[in-house]
Amino acid sequence: MNVLEWNRYGKARVRLLKARRARQPHELVDLTIDVQVEGAFEPVYTEGDNRLCLATDTMKNTVYAFAREHLVGPVESFGLVLARHFAAFDQCESARVSIDEHRWVRMPTDDGEAPDAFLRSADFTRTATVTATSDGVAIEAGIRDLAVMKTGRSAFRGFPRDDYTTLPEADDRIMATLLTASWRYGEAVHGANFDELFDAVGETILDAFADHDSASVQASIWVVGRAVLERHPEVDEIRMTLPNLHHWLVDLSPFGQPNEGEIFVATREPFGLIEATVRRGD
């Protein structure tokens, strides 16, 4: 006998731009939103009975309708409103709202920042995920694809070698990555200023990354993750993904030139992929 083991559905990649043009200077919020629900939807799959099926087009329309009144602060707060709304349907056991915030900055001019002209910033993407169930809500914040690099105090040595190992040991190498991190807030965070928390955690990530001697990318994740937990009691755990974007020293000897750790070739593929979660021991 066949059974439906698990199911989830929703509306993905809902694009939303809110321009607050009644204010001076103008304010701009650019989001991509996913809405997903789980619950008593088995008849929709197994019997073709749509009486309990919340249409994904309704999810999209709800995002737009709620944005006018509720998108007035941090993206985490908007995600809370949406997740609680969808989780309130009787057939929904949980609702998850994932948000990417695409950054725009005011265009610089000779007279200062323009009040109504913007540049798309590609330095990183701010993320938020809110999950609502009958037991409460879980809130995660994060950053994705933050390009960072250490040009010193980065090593990798002492690893095992076999017949297929060609990588030389390095005492002073380039370490570059597109850092992605997601941290989960504890219960006490509800009602907090999520923008201030996001900025503070982001500053800690950068401080810890810059101010440590890296024995490996794995060790760097531990150093950065531990610093976030030590400095921010609001955070229960942090997950990090660091692709190791290699920079190989170029051999200039065919041209009769030395290369004392100055000329490198930057590569994007293949890359080492290092991931870990650091959480509180209690």
mmCIF file of C-alpha atoms in Angstrom:
data_model
loop_
_atom_site.group_PDB
_atom_site.id
_atom_site.type_symbol
_atom_site.label_atom_id
_atom_site.label_comp_id
_atom_site.label_asym_id
_atom_site.label_seq_id
_atom_site.Cartn_x
_atom_site.Cartn_y
_atom_site.Cartn_z
ATOM 1 C CA MET A 1 0.000 0.000 0.000
ATOM 2 C CA ASN A 2 1.342 3.389 -0.986
ATOM 3 C CA VAL A 3 1.296 6.308 1.437
ATOM 4 C CA LEU A 4 2.051 9.997 1.098
ATOM 5 C CA GLU A 5 5.137 10.251 3.294
ATOM 6 C CA TRP A 6 5.466 14.038 3.493
ATOM 7 C CA ASN A 7 4.270 17.130 1.686
ATOM 8 C CA ARG A 8 4.760 20.871 1.575
ATOM 9 C CA TYR A 9 3.742 23.455 -0.973
ATOM 10 C CA GLY A 10 3.557 27.182 -1.475
ATOM 11 C CA LYS A 11 4.372 30.155 -3.663
ATOM 12 C CA ALA A 12 8.015 30.812 -4.496
ATOM 13 C CA ARG A 13 9.906 33.839 -5.748
ATOM 14 C CA VAL A 14 7.214 36.433 -5.081
ATOM 15 C CA ARG A 15 8.806 39.717 -6.135
ATOM 16 C CA LEU A 16 7.783 42.758 -4.132
ATOM 17 C CA LEU A 17 8.977 46.351 -4.359
ATOM 18 C CA LYS A 18 7.655 48.952 -1.937
ATOM 19 C CA ALA A 19 8.531 52.566 -2.707
ATOM 20 C CA ARG A 20 7.639 54.993 0.076
ATOM 21 C CA ARG A 21 7.419 58.053 -2.137
ATOM 22 C CA ALA A 22 5.314 60.129 0.242
ATOM 23 C CA ARG A 23 8.411 60.514 2.429
ATOM 24 C CA GLN A 24 11.420 62.701 1.811
ATOM 25 C CA PRO A 25 13.840 61.254 1.059
ATOM 26 C CA HIS A 26 12.125 58.311 -0.618
ATOM 27 C CA GLU A 27 12.523 54.843 0.911
ATOM 28 C CA LEU A 28 12.844 51.635 -1.073
ATOM 29 C CA VAL A 29 12.304 48.007 -0.015
ATOM 30 C CA ASP A 30 12.979 45.233 -2.548
ATOM 31 C CA LEU A 31 12.090 41.675 -1.507
ATOM 32 C CA THR A 32 11.806 38.147 -2.856
ATOM 33 C CA ILE A 33 9.470 36.040 -0.729
ATOM 34 C CA ASP A 34 8.685 32.318 -0.488
ATOM 35 C CA VAL A 35 5.582 31.080 1.351
ATOM 36 C CA GLN A 36 5.315 27.377 2.255
ATOM 37 C CA VAL A 37 2.721 25.505 4.304
ATOM 38 C CA GLU A 38 2.468 22.029 5.770
ATOM 39 C CA GLY A 39 -0.585 20.334 7.213
ATOM 40 C CA ALA A 40 -3.619 18.206 6.460
ATOM 41 C CA PHE A 41 -3.354 18.360 2.693
ATOM 42 C CA GLU A 42 -3.252 14.625 1.960
ATOM 43 C CA PRO A 43 -6.640 14.593 0.119
ATOM 44 C CA VAL A 44 -5.332 17.254 -2.256
ATOM 45 C CA TYR A 45 -2.573 14.876 -3.357
ATOM 46 C CA THR A 46 -4.166 11.460 -3.062
ATOM 47 C CA GLU A 47 -7.806 12.147 -3.960
ATOM 48 C CA GLY A 48 -7.689 15.282 -6.072
ATOM 49 C CA ASP A 49 -9.884 16.997 -3.463
ATOM 50 C CA ASN A 50 -9.020 20.692 -3.352
ATOM 51 C CA ARG A 51 -11.416 21.794 -0.624
ATOM 52 C CA LEU A 52 -8.550 22.283 1.842
ATOM 53 C CA CYS A 53 -6.022 23.552 -0.702
ATOM 54 C CA LEU A 54 -5.055 27.162 -0.109
ATOM 55 C CA ALA A 55 -4.241 28.398 -3.603
ATOM 56 C CA THR A 56 -0.684 29.574 -4.113
ATOM 57 C CA ASP A 57 -2.067 32.541 -6.055
ATOM 58 C CA THR A 58 -3.875 33.527 -2.841
ATOM 59 C CA MET A 59 -0.555 33.392 -1.017
ATOM 60 C CA LYS A 60 0.976 35.748 -3.569
ATOM 61 C CA ASN A 61 -1.938 38.180 -3.340
ATOM 62 C CA THR A 62 -1.774 38.122 0.466
ATOM 63 C CA VAL A 63 1.881 39.142 0.350
ATOM 64 C CA TYR A 64 1.047 42.178 -1.781
ATOM 65 C CA ALA A 65 -2.051 43.136 0.217
ATOM 66 C CA PHE A 66 -0.245 42.870 3.566
ATOM 67 C CA ALA A 67 2.749 44.859 2.317
ATOM 68 C CA ARG A 68 0.850 48.148 2.237
ATOM 69 C CA GLU A 69 0.041 48.102 5.967
ATOM 70 C CA HIS A 70 2.553 45.714 7.507
ATOM 71 C CA LEU A 71 5.804 46.236 5.594
ATOM 72 C CA VAL A 72 6.895 49.196 7.694
ATOM 73 C CA GLY A 73 9.968 47.892 9.497
ATOM 74 C CA PRO A 74 12.434 44.995 9.513
ATOM 75 C CA VAL A 75 11.813 42.076 7.186
ATOM 76 C CA GLU A 76 11.613 39.735 10.178
ATOM 77 C CA SER A 77 8.555 41.620 11.420
ATOM 78 C CA PHE A 78 6.848 41.350 8.026
ATOM 79 C CA GLY A 79 7.652 37.636 7.927
ATOM 80 C CA LEU A 80 6.065 37.219 11.367
ATOM 81 C CA VAL A 81 2.795 38.773 10.207
ATOM 82 C CA LEU A 82 2.638 36.600 7.100
ATOM 83 C CA ALA A 83 3.621 33.354 8.819
ATOM 84 C CA ARG A 84 1.075 33.807 11.589
ATOM 85 C CA HIS A 85 -1.639 34.589 9.054
ATOM 86 C CA PHE A 86 -1.109 31.415 7.029
ATOM 87 C CA ALA A 87 -0.566 29.217 10.094
ATOM 88 C CA ALA A 88 -3.991 30.321 11.410
ATOM 89 C CA PHE A 89 -5.819 28.283 8.738
ATOM 90 C CA ASP A 90 -7.251 25.137 10.321
ATOM 91 C CA GLN A 91 -5.621 22.805 7.804
ATOM 92 C CA CYS A 92 -2.159 24.352 8.245
ATOM 93 C CA GLU A 93 0.143 22.843 10.855
ATOM 94 C CA SER A 94 2.971 25.211 10.012
ATOM 95 C CA ALA A 95 3.743 28.109 7.718
ATOM 96 C CA ARG A 96 7.206 29.219 6.710
ATOM 97 C CA VAL A 97 7.990 32.568 5.125
ATOM 98 C CA SER A 98 11.474 33.089 3.677
ATOM 99 C CA ILE A 99 12.555 36.567 2.617
ATOM 100 C CA ASP A 100 15.528 37.876 0.643
ATOM 101 C CA GLU A 101 16.067 41.611 0.928
ATOM 102 C CA HIS A 102 17.898 43.120 -2.046
ATOM 103 C CA ARG A 103 19.854 46.172 -1.005
ATOM 104 C CA TRP A 104 19.583 49.538 -2.684
ATOM 105 C CA VAL A 105 21.640 52.554 -1.583
ATOM 106 C CA ARG A 106 21.084 56.202 -2.335
ATOM 107 C CA MET A 107 22.906 57.453 -5.398
ATOM 108 C CA PRO A 108 25.750 59.848 -4.541
ATOM 109 C CA THR A 109 25.703 63.275 -6.170
ATOM 110 C CA ASP A 110 27.722 66.467 -5.873
ATOM 111 C CA ASP A 111 25.084 67.712 -3.425
ATOM 112 C CA GLY A 112 25.061 64.561 -1.292
ATOM 113 C CA GLU A 113 22.859 61.482 -1.436
ATOM 114 C CA ALA A 114 20.006 61.722 -3.932
ATOM 115 C CA PRO A 115 16.553 61.753 -2.294
ATOM 116 C CA ASP A 116 14.907 59.741 -5.081
ATOM 117 C CA ALA A 117 17.624 57.854 -6.996
ATOM 118 C CA PHE A 118 19.187 54.540 -5.967
ATOM 119 C CA LEU A 119 21.957 52.094 -6.862
ATOM 120 C CA ARG A 120 21.530 48.346 -6.461
ATOM 121 C CA SER A 121 24.133 47.109 -3.979
ATOM 122 C CA ALA A 122 25.551 43.648 -4.626
ATOM 123 C CA ASP A 123 27.675 43.354 -1.473
ATOM 124 C CA PHE A 124 25.337 40.813 0.164
ATOM 125 C CA THR A 125 21.720 39.713 0.488
ATOM 126 C CA ARG A 126 19.933 39.989 3.816
ATOM 127 C CA THR A 127 17.754 36.976 4.595
ATOM 128 C CA ALA A 128 15.025 36.128 7.094
ATOM 129 C CA THR A 129 12.971 32.995 7.706
ATOM 130 C CA VAL A 130 9.971 32.871 10.026
ATOM 131 C CA THR A 131 8.183 29.613 10.832
ATOM 132 C CA ALA A 132 4.866 29.672 12.687
ATOM 133 C CA THR A 133 3.178 26.658 14.300
ATOM 134 C CA SER A 134 0.640 26.120 17.056
ATOM 135 C CA ASP A 135 3.577 25.966 19.479
ATOM 136 C CA GLY A 136 4.911 29.404 18.565
ATOM 137 C CA VAL A 137 7.268 30.977 16.066
ATOM 138 C CA ALA A 138 10.926 30.548 15.139
ATOM 139 C CA ILE A 139 12.855 33.467 13.680
ATOM 140 C CA GLU A 140 16.075 33.258 11.720
ATOM 141 C CA ALA A 141 18.080 36.092 10.187
ATOM 142 C CA GLY A 142 21.092 35.931 7.946
ATOM 143 C CA ILE A 143 23.313 37.106 5.145
ATOM 144 C CA ARG A 144 24.166 35.416 1.870
ATOM 145 C CA ASP A 145 27.108 35.735 -0.523
ATOM 146 C CA LEU A 146 29.153 38.271 1.440
ATOM 147 C CA ALA A 147 32.519 38.380 -0.347
ATOM 148 C CA VAL A 148 35.369 38.497 2.181
ATOM 149 C CA MET A 149 39.090 37.783 1.996
ATOM 150 C CA LYS A 150 42.080 37.406 4.299
ATOM 151 C CA THR A 151 45.443 38.186 2.699
ATOM 152 C CA GLY A 152 47.387 37.228 5.803
ATOM 153 C CA ARG A 153 47.196 35.099 8.946
ATOM 154 C CA SER A 154 45.647 32.200 7.023
ATOM 155 C CA ALA A 155 47.313 28.787 6.889
ATOM 156 C CA PHE A 156 46.566 25.169 6.094
ATOM 157 C CA ARG A 157 49.078 22.536 7.160
ATOM 158 C CA GLY A 158 49.356 19.268 9.026
ATOM 159 C CA PHE A 159 46.687 17.485 6.973
ATOM 160 C CA PRO A 160 47.105 13.800 6.002
ATOM 161 C CA ARG A 161 48.843 12.959 2.759
ATOM 162 C CA ASP A 162 48.482 9.975 0.460
ATOM 163 C CA ASP A 163 49.299 9.035 -3.141
ATOM 164 C CA TYR A 164 46.753 11.524 -4.441
ATOM 165 C CA THR A 165 47.729 14.521 -2.350
ATOM 166 C CA THR A 166 49.418 17.271 -4.340
ATOM 167 C CA LEU A 167 48.404 20.300 -2.265
ATOM 168 C CA PRO A 168 51.438 21.854 -0.590
ATOM 169 C CA GLU A 169 51.235 22.981 2.988
ATOM 170 C CA ALA A 170 50.752 26.722 3.381
ATOM 171 C CA ASP A 171 51.748 28.993 6.237
ATOM 172 C CA ASP A 172 50.488 32.203 4.682
ATOM 173 C CA ARG A 173 47.843 31.822 2.001
ATOM 174 C CA ILE A 174 44.960 33.837 0.574
ATOM 175 C CA MET A 175 41.610 32.848 2.059
ATOM 176 C CA ALA A 176 38.565 34.108 0.172
ATOM 177 C CA THR A 177 34.929 33.112 0.434
ATOM 178 C CA LEU A 178 31.340 34.081 -0.233
ATOM 179 C CA LEU A 179 30.142 33.892 3.339
ATOM 180 C CA THR A 180 26.603 32.754 4.028
ATOM 181 C CA ALA A 181 25.300 32.690 7.595
ATOM 182 C CA SER A 182 21.930 32.152 9.229
ATOM 183 C CA TRP A 183 21.354 32.612 12.942
ATOM 184 C CA ARG A 184 18.346 31.582 15.009
ATOM 185 C CA TYR A 185 16.997 33.872 17.681
ATOM 186 C CA GLY A 186 15.747 32.643 21.046
ATOM 187 C CA GLU A 187 12.342 33.226 22.587
ATOM 188 C CA ALA A 188 13.388 36.445 24.322
ATOM 189 C CA VAL A 189 13.980 38.232 21.011
ATOM 190 C CA HIS A 190 10.326 38.785 20.140
ATOM 191 C CA GLY A 191 9.570 42.490 20.020
ATOM 192 C CA ALA A 192 13.240 43.393 19.691
ATOM 193 C CA ASN A 193 14.707 45.748 17.117
ATOM 194 C CA PHE A 194 15.629 43.290 14.378
ATOM 195 C CA ASP A 195 17.506 45.873 12.325
ATOM 196 C CA GLU A 196 19.807 46.679 15.234
ATOM 197 C CA LEU A 197 20.332 42.985 15.951
ATOM 198 C CA PHE A 198 21.132 42.260 12.318
ATOM 199 C CA ASP A 199 23.694 45.069 12.169
ATOM 200 C CA ALA A 200 25.280 44.013 15.465
ATOM 201 C CA VAL A 201 25.633 40.350 14.505
ATOM 202 C CA GLY A 202 26.995 41.345 11.092
ATOM 203 C CA GLU A 203 29.631 43.531 12.742
ATOM 204 C CA THR A 204 30.652 40.667 15.007
ATOM 205 C CA ILE A 205 31.024 38.310 12.042
ATOM 206 C CA LEU A 206 33.325 40.768 10.294
ATOM 207 C CA ASP A 207 35.316 41.590 13.441
ATOM 208 C CA ALA A 208 35.914 37.936 14.245
ATOM 209 C CA PHE A 209 36.790 37.082 10.643
ATOM 210 C CA ALA A 210 39.328 39.897 10.393
ATOM 211 C CA ASP A 211 40.911 39.524 13.825
ATOM 212 C CA HIS A 212 41.955 35.888 14.033
ATOM 213 C CA ASP A 213 44.678 33.579 12.799
ATOM 214 C CA SER A 214 43.024 30.955 10.603
ATOM 215 C CA ALA A 215 44.310 27.387 10.773
ATOM 216 C CA SER A 216 41.684 26.316 8.228
ATOM 217 C CA VAL A 217 38.311 27.435 6.919
ATOM 218 C CA GLN A 218 36.770 24.959 9.346
ATOM 219 C CA ALA A 219 38.560 26.605 12.253
ATOM 220 C CA SER A 220 37.440 30.037 11.050
ATOM 221 C CA ILE A 221 33.787 28.963 11.174
ATOM 222 C CA TRP A 222 34.259 27.924 14.803
ATOM 223 C CA VAL A 223 35.968 31.213 15.711
ATOM 224 C CA VAL A 224 33.316 33.361 14.045
ATOM 225 C CA GLY A 225 30.368 31.297 15.278
ATOM 226 C CA ARG A 226 31.634 31.254 18.856
ATOM 227 C CA ALA A 227 32.128 35.038 18.790
ATOM 228 C CA VAL A 228 28.526 35.568 17.696
ATOM 229 C CA LEU A 229 27.166 33.404 20.517
ATOM 230 C CA GLU A 230 29.420 35.012 23.119
ATOM 231 C CA ARG A 231 28.506 38.581 22.174
ATOM 232 C CA HIS A 232 24.809 38.172 21.393
ATOM 233 C CA PRO A 233 22.675 36.343 23.976
ATOM 234 C CA GLU A 234 19.671 36.720 21.648
ATOM 235 C CA VAL A 235 21.204 34.162 19.258
ATOM 236 C CA ASP A 236 20.766 30.450 20.036
ATOM 237 C CA GLU A 237 22.714 29.048 17.091
ATOM 238 C CA ILE A 238 24.410 30.091 13.869
ATOM 239 C CA ARG A 239 24.871 28.070 10.682
ATOM 240 C CA MET A 240 27.643 29.064 8.313
ATOM 241 C CA THR A 241 28.612 28.075 4.780
ATOM 242 C CA LEU A 242 32.044 29.092 3.510
ATOM 243 C CA PRO A 243 33.106 28.011 0.012
ATOM 244 C CA ASN A 244 36.890 28.116 -0.183
ATOM 245 C CA LEU A 245 37.531 30.183 -3.314
ATOM 246 C CA HIS A 246 41.090 29.283 -4.145
ATOM 247 C CA HIS A 247 43.795 31.744 -5.151
ATOM 248 C CA TRP A 248 46.800 29.892 -6.527
ATOM 249 C CA LEU A 249 50.271 31.376 -6.648
ATOM 250 C CA VAL A 250 51.359 31.926 -10.257
ATOM 251 C CA ASP A 251 54.685 30.457 -11.307
ATOM 252 C CA LEU A 252 56.599 33.362 -12.865
ATOM 253 C CA SER A 253 59.881 31.467 -13.180
ATOM 254 C CA PRO A 254 59.390 30.833 -16.944
ATOM 255 C CA PHE A 255 59.625 34.608 -17.328
ATOM 256 C CA GLY A 256 62.682 34.903 -15.121
ATOM 257 C CA GLN A 257 60.690 36.630 -12.376
ATOM 258 C CA PRO A 258 60.269 35.830 -8.687
ATOM 259 C CA ASN A 259 56.850 35.663 -7.077
ATOM 260 C CA GLU A 260 57.040 36.249 -3.355
ATOM 261 C CA GLY A 261 53.368 35.707 -2.620
ATOM 262 C CA GLU A 262 52.172 38.617 -4.747
ATOM 263 C CA ILE A 263 50.669 37.366 -8.029
ATOM 264 C CA PHE A 264 47.760 34.915 -7.838
ATOM 265 C CA VAL A 265 45.165 33.457 -10.168
ATOM 266 C CA ALA A 266 41.643 33.631 -8.735
ATOM 267 C CA THR A 267 39.430 30.589 -9.295
ATOM 268 C CA ARG A 268 35.734 29.966 -8.651
ATOM 269 C CA GLU A 269 35.413 26.248 -9.485
ATOM 270 C CA PRO A 270 36.041 23.700 -8.166
ATOM 271 C CA PHE A 271 36.014 24.880 -4.575
ATOM 272 C CA GLY A 272 36.066 23.417 -1.125
ATOM 273 C CA LEU A 273 32.690 23.682 0.601
ATOM 274 C CA ILE A 274 32.789 23.970 4.375
ATOM 275 C CA GLU A 275 29.620 24.117 6.510
ATOM 276 C CA ALA A 276 28.912 23.919 10.224
ATOM 277 C CA THR A 277 26.431 24.890 12.929
ATOM 278 C CA VAL A 278 27.595 26.361 16.233
ATOM 279 C CA ARG A 279 25.012 26.374 19.018
ATOM 280 C CA ARG A 280 24.840 26.972 22.726
ATOM 281 C CA GLY A 281 25.755 23.959 24.822
ATOM 282 C CA ASP A 282 22.793 24.499 27.141
#
